C-alpha positions as a printed Julia matrix, in Angstrom:
316×3 Matrix{Float64}:
  50.77   -8.52  -11.82
  49.8   -11.92  -10.64
  46.51  -13.59  -11.29
  44.8   -13.48   -8.21
  46.02   -9.7    -7.87
  44.47   -9.05  -11.69
  41.07  -10.84  -10.55
  40.78   -8.67   -7.55
  41.26   -5.42   -9.25
  38.83   -6.61  -12.05
  35.86   -7.41   -9.51
  36.72   -4.01   -7.94
  36.62   -2.12  -11.06
  33.1    -4.37  -11.79
  31.94   -3.38   -8.21
  32.65    0.51   -8.76
  30.87    0.33  -12.04
  27.99   -1.65  -10.85
  27.81    0.98   -8.2
  27.9     3.81  -10.42
  25.16    2.9   -12.84
  22.64    1.96   -9.87
  23.31    5.27   -8.32
  20.28    7.14  -10.67
  17.87    4.43  -10.04
  17.32    5.69   -6.52
  15.9     9.01   -8.16
  12.31    8.25   -9.96
   9.05    9.14  -10.4
   6.93    6.15   -9.25
   6.1     7.77   -5.61
   4.26   10.85   -7.13
   0.51   11.17   -6.79
  -2.53   12.97   -7.67
  -2.96   15.95   -5.62
  -5.17   18.55   -7.14
  -7.66   18.72  -10.17
  -8.98   21.8   -11.72
 -11.56   21.7   -14.3
 -11.99   25.32  -14.76
 -14.99   27.14  -14.06
 -17.98   28.74  -15.72
 -16.41   31.98  -15.69
 -12.84   30.47  -17.09
 -13.94   27.14  -18.46
 -10.27   26.47  -19.92
  -8.16   27.5   -16.71
  -8.02   23.93  -16.01
  -4.82   22.3   -14.3
  -4.0    19.09  -12.64
  -1.53   18.71   -9.31
   0.85   16.08   -8.77
   2.58   15.8    -5.39
   5.72   13.64   -4.39
   5.65   11.77   -0.77
   9.85   11.32   -1.05
  12.43   12.63   -2.15
  14.2    11.99   -5.74
  10.91   11.78   -7.55
  11.65   14.62  -10.08
  12.93   12.56  -13.07
   9.36   12.94  -14.84
  10.91   13.82  -18.41
   8.72   11.97  -21.13
   6.09   10.89  -18.12
   2.22   11.87  -18.44
  -0.88   12.61  -17.06
  -3.76   11.16  -18.99
  -7.22   12.65  -18.91
 -10.4    10.77  -19.74
 -13.87   11.88  -20.4
 -17.08   10.37  -18.43
 -16.89    7.17  -20.98
 -13.51    6.54  -20.21
 -12.18    8.0   -23.93
  -9.04    9.51  -23.76
  -9.74   13.26  -23.69
  -5.66   14.72  -23.59
  -2.46   13.95  -22.4
  -0.06   16.43  -20.49
   3.48   14.84  -20.92
   6.57   16.65  -18.8
   9.06   17.74  -21.79
  12.13   18.03  -19.18
  12.68   16.92  -15.61
  11.87   19.52  -12.72
  14.48   21.13  -10.52
  12.91   20.77   -7.1
  13.41   17.1    -5.96
  12.32   17.07   -2.1
   9.68   15.06   -0.6
   6.12   17.11   -0.85
   7.16   18.9    -3.8
   4.66   19.22   -6.78
   4.46   19.46  -10.2
   1.85   21.45  -12.4
   0.38   20.66  -15.43
  -1.73   24.11  -16.61
  -3.74   25.54  -19.62
  -2.4    28.67  -20.53
  -5.9    30.47  -19.26
  -4.85   29.12  -15.89
  -1.34   30.05  -16.29
  -2.72   33.48  -16.54
  -5.48   33.51  -14.25
  -3.57   32.14  -11.59
  -0.26   34.36  -12.13
   2.01   31.38  -12.47
   4.26   29.41  -14.81
   3.47   25.32  -15.2
   6.12   22.68  -15.13
   4.08   21.01  -18.65
   1.4    22.0   -20.75
  -2.47   20.95  -20.21
  -4.47   20.82  -23.36
  -7.64   23.08  -22.95
 -11.02   21.16  -22.6
 -10.06   18.08  -21.48
 -11.34   18.17  -17.82
 -15.4    18.02  -17.9
 -16.59   19.09  -14.07
 -19.51   16.44  -14.84
 -17.64   13.59  -15.22
 -14.18   12.35  -15.78
 -10.93   10.48  -14.69
  -7.49   11.64  -14.53
  -4.25    8.99  -14.25
  -0.7     9.71  -13.59
   1.16    6.94  -15.53
  -0.53    3.52  -14.44
   0.28    4.63  -10.93
  -2.41    6.87   -9.62
  -5.51    7.64  -10.69
  -8.92    9.69   -9.33
 -12.47    9.8   -10.92
 -15.18   12.25  -10.21
 -19.05   12.96  -11.36
 -20.63   10.56  -13.78
 -17.25    8.59  -14.88
 -17.85    5.06  -15.51
 -15.05    3.91  -17.61
 -11.86    1.63  -16.73
  -8.7     3.22  -15.44
  -5.04    1.79  -15.16
  -5.25    2.13  -11.49
  -8.39    1.63   -8.91
 -10.43    4.61   -8.76
 -13.32    3.14   -6.18
 -16.46    5.4    -6.06
 -16.1     8.93   -8.34
 -16.06   11.63   -5.97
 -18.52   14.73   -6.25
 -21.29   12.34   -7.49
 -23.26   15.1    -9.06
 -20.29   17.07  -10.43
 -17.39   19.0    -9.14
 -19.21   22.6    -7.96
 -18.5    25.3    -9.99
 -15.22   27.34   -8.98
 -13.96   24.21   -7.0
 -11.19   21.98   -7.49
 -10.94   18.03   -5.96
  -8.03   17.63   -3.62
  -6.43   14.57   -2.01
  -7.21   14.73    1.78
  -3.84   13.79    3.76
  -5.69   13.57    7.0
  -4.48    9.82    7.35
  -1.35    8.7     9.72
   0.24   12.5     9.62
  -2.87   15.12    8.69
   0.14   17.79    7.38
   1.8    15.25    4.96
   1.27   13.06    2.06
   2.04    9.79    2.77
   1.54    6.44    0.95
  -1.26    5.52    3.36
  -3.05    8.36    2.19
  -4.16    6.75   -1.07
  -6.89    3.97   -0.62
  -7.98    3.92   -4.28
 -11.37    5.15   -3.37
 -11.77    8.61   -5.24
 -14.91    9.38   -2.99
 -13.02    8.66    0.37
  -9.18    9.93   -0.65
 -10.8    13.45   -2.2
 -12.72   16.4    -1.27
 -13.9    20.0    -2.7
 -11.68   22.89   -2.23
 -10.83   26.5    -3.37
  -8.4    26.32   -6.42
  -4.9    26.67   -5.26
  -2.46   25.54   -7.91
   1.29   24.86   -6.96
   3.91   24.54   -9.43
   7.35   22.75   -8.82
   8.79   26.63   -8.3
   6.79   26.92   -5.01
   8.41   25.53   -2.0
   5.82   22.96    0.19
   4.61   24.0     3.46
   4.03   20.46    4.55
   5.76   19.36    8.08
   5.93   15.85    9.4
   4.17   15.6    12.61
   7.38   14.96   14.48
   8.0    18.76   13.87
  10.9    18.15   11.37
  10.6    19.63    7.8
   9.14   17.31    5.02
  12.46   17.11    3.53
  14.98   18.87    1.45
  13.27   21.17   -1.19
  10.37   20.4     0.87
   6.73   21.68   -0.82
   2.87   23.26   -0.08
  -0.52   23.07   -0.23
  -1.74   21.36    2.74
  -2.01   23.06    5.71
   0.9    25.05    6.92
   2.97   24.44    9.29
   1.79   25.2    13.62
   3.23   22.6    15.33
   1.29   19.19   16.26
  -1.75   20.67   17.6
  -2.2    22.99   14.62
  -1.64   20.06   12.55
  -4.66   18.04   14.2
  -7.41   20.84   13.48
  -9.83   20.25   10.46
 -10.15   23.14    8.35
 -13.52   24.43    6.7
 -14.54   25.29    2.95
 -17.68   26.92    1.95
 -18.83   25.15   -1.34
 -21.5    27.04   -2.03
 -22.55   30.36   -0.6
 -25.33   32.88   -1.45
 -25.0    36.15   -3.19
 -23.8    39.23   -1.22
 -27.35   40.83   -1.69
 -30.57   38.55   -1.18
 -33.9    39.64   -2.56
 -35.54   36.54   -0.96
 -35.35   35.58    2.99
 -33.68   32.53    2.32
 -30.28   31.74    2.33
 -28.32   28.56    1.48
 -24.9    27.06    2.49
 -23.1    24.47    1.55
 -19.55   23.55    3.32
 -16.97   20.46    3.76
 -13.62   19.84    5.56
 -10.6    17.99    4.71
 -11.44   15.86    7.33
 -14.29   12.53    6.57
 -15.23   12.71   10.31
 -16.02   15.56   10.79
 -18.6    17.59   12.62
 -19.86   20.88   11.71
 -20.99   23.99   13.89
 -22.75   26.88   12.5
 -23.42   30.66   13.63
 -25.52   33.28   12.24
 -25.19   36.78   13.24
 -24.91   36.97   17.22
 -25.99   33.58   17.94
 -23.95   31.21   19.37
 -22.37   28.13   17.21
 -24.37   25.17   17.12
 -23.96   21.83   15.49
 -25.45   21.76   11.94
 -25.29   19.62    8.92
 -24.43   20.6     4.94
 -26.69   22.06    3.35
 -27.61   24.75    6.15
 -30.65   26.82    5.22
 -31.35   29.91    7.01
 -34.97   30.99    6.41
 -37.14   33.75    7.27
 -34.03   36.5     7.84
 -34.96   39.99    8.71
 -33.68   42.72    6.19
 -30.61   43.98    6.65
 -26.81   42.59    7.38
 -25.95   39.31    8.07
 -22.64   36.91    8.86
 -22.84   33.35    8.7
 -19.67   31.29   10.38
 -19.32   27.34    9.96
 -16.42   25.49   11.23
 -15.33   22.02   11.38
 -14.85   19.95   14.65
 -13.34   16.54   15.2
 -15.57   14.2    17.12
 -14.21   14.74   20.5
 -11.41   16.9    19.25
 -10.05   19.98   18.24
 -12.33   22.61   16.08
 -11.1    24.71   13.19
  -9.73   28.31   14.62
 -10.55   30.09   11.46
 -14.1    29.48   10.56
 -15.06   30.1     7.19
 -17.46   33.58    6.79
 -19.73   35.06    4.89
 -21.05   38.33    5.03
 -24.26   39.33    2.96
 -27.23   41.65    2.96
 -31.23   41.06    2.73
 -32.89   43.35    0.48
 -36.14   42.04    0.18
 -38.24   43.14   -3.08
 -41.4    45.88   -1.92
 -44.63   44.35   -1.75
């Protein structure tokens, strides 16, 4: 073999080796954001979880990486480390770190163990490595990634979770642009809906194609571009099913920060309203309250939040 041919062969072998070594680098854990944080409730204070979501494929190589939990003063309150990579690596896939109590309450198997009692609804923060952080309530400590103003300055309401809005850009797909590094702008209160890596995603691109191989869920379910642009509505606070007073207070929110609200009590028409909505001088008997979010000059939620209750005033 001549020197030239030998040199060419060595170059080819070196190039092939370089490609072989570089291939796994496409798989990572960097393009992952915090999606949902649930600090438990008064009825189940240890049923806590933190959920992550990828906004690109191949982000399931999480072994040895961790979620760090902080108290309101910025002191570390716990760490949840992934002992292994997760199976599903498609775009929009999720990863769930949860306590045993949360696994039991929601009937699922988490991807990582979360230490119980690490999330305080009154104030705290969570960070995924040094890549993404969220803060809420009275949190005032430093974080590895910017958090801006904490979400829910008064604390996360009982029984509610904090979930990232994916409204900017494509409102049915988590994207890098959905993170503005401001917790108050990026997160809103929702009812808890944890989703481990084993659950296929339901997010869809606004172009109509799927979210990607192995594709993940938790935002609005598919249903076309028109459905994707409609806001969602949640009741954050509602009265009991049976009231002894003739006053009922409702608090509500939407996944779209620019949304306005329309309220309706019993057979009256929907009218513009704000949270909190206070219904006074209610007659004894059964009542139905409905509220729906609406984009200014645009579409409204087709499934208003509904609460049925009864007024039974005390005897004089």
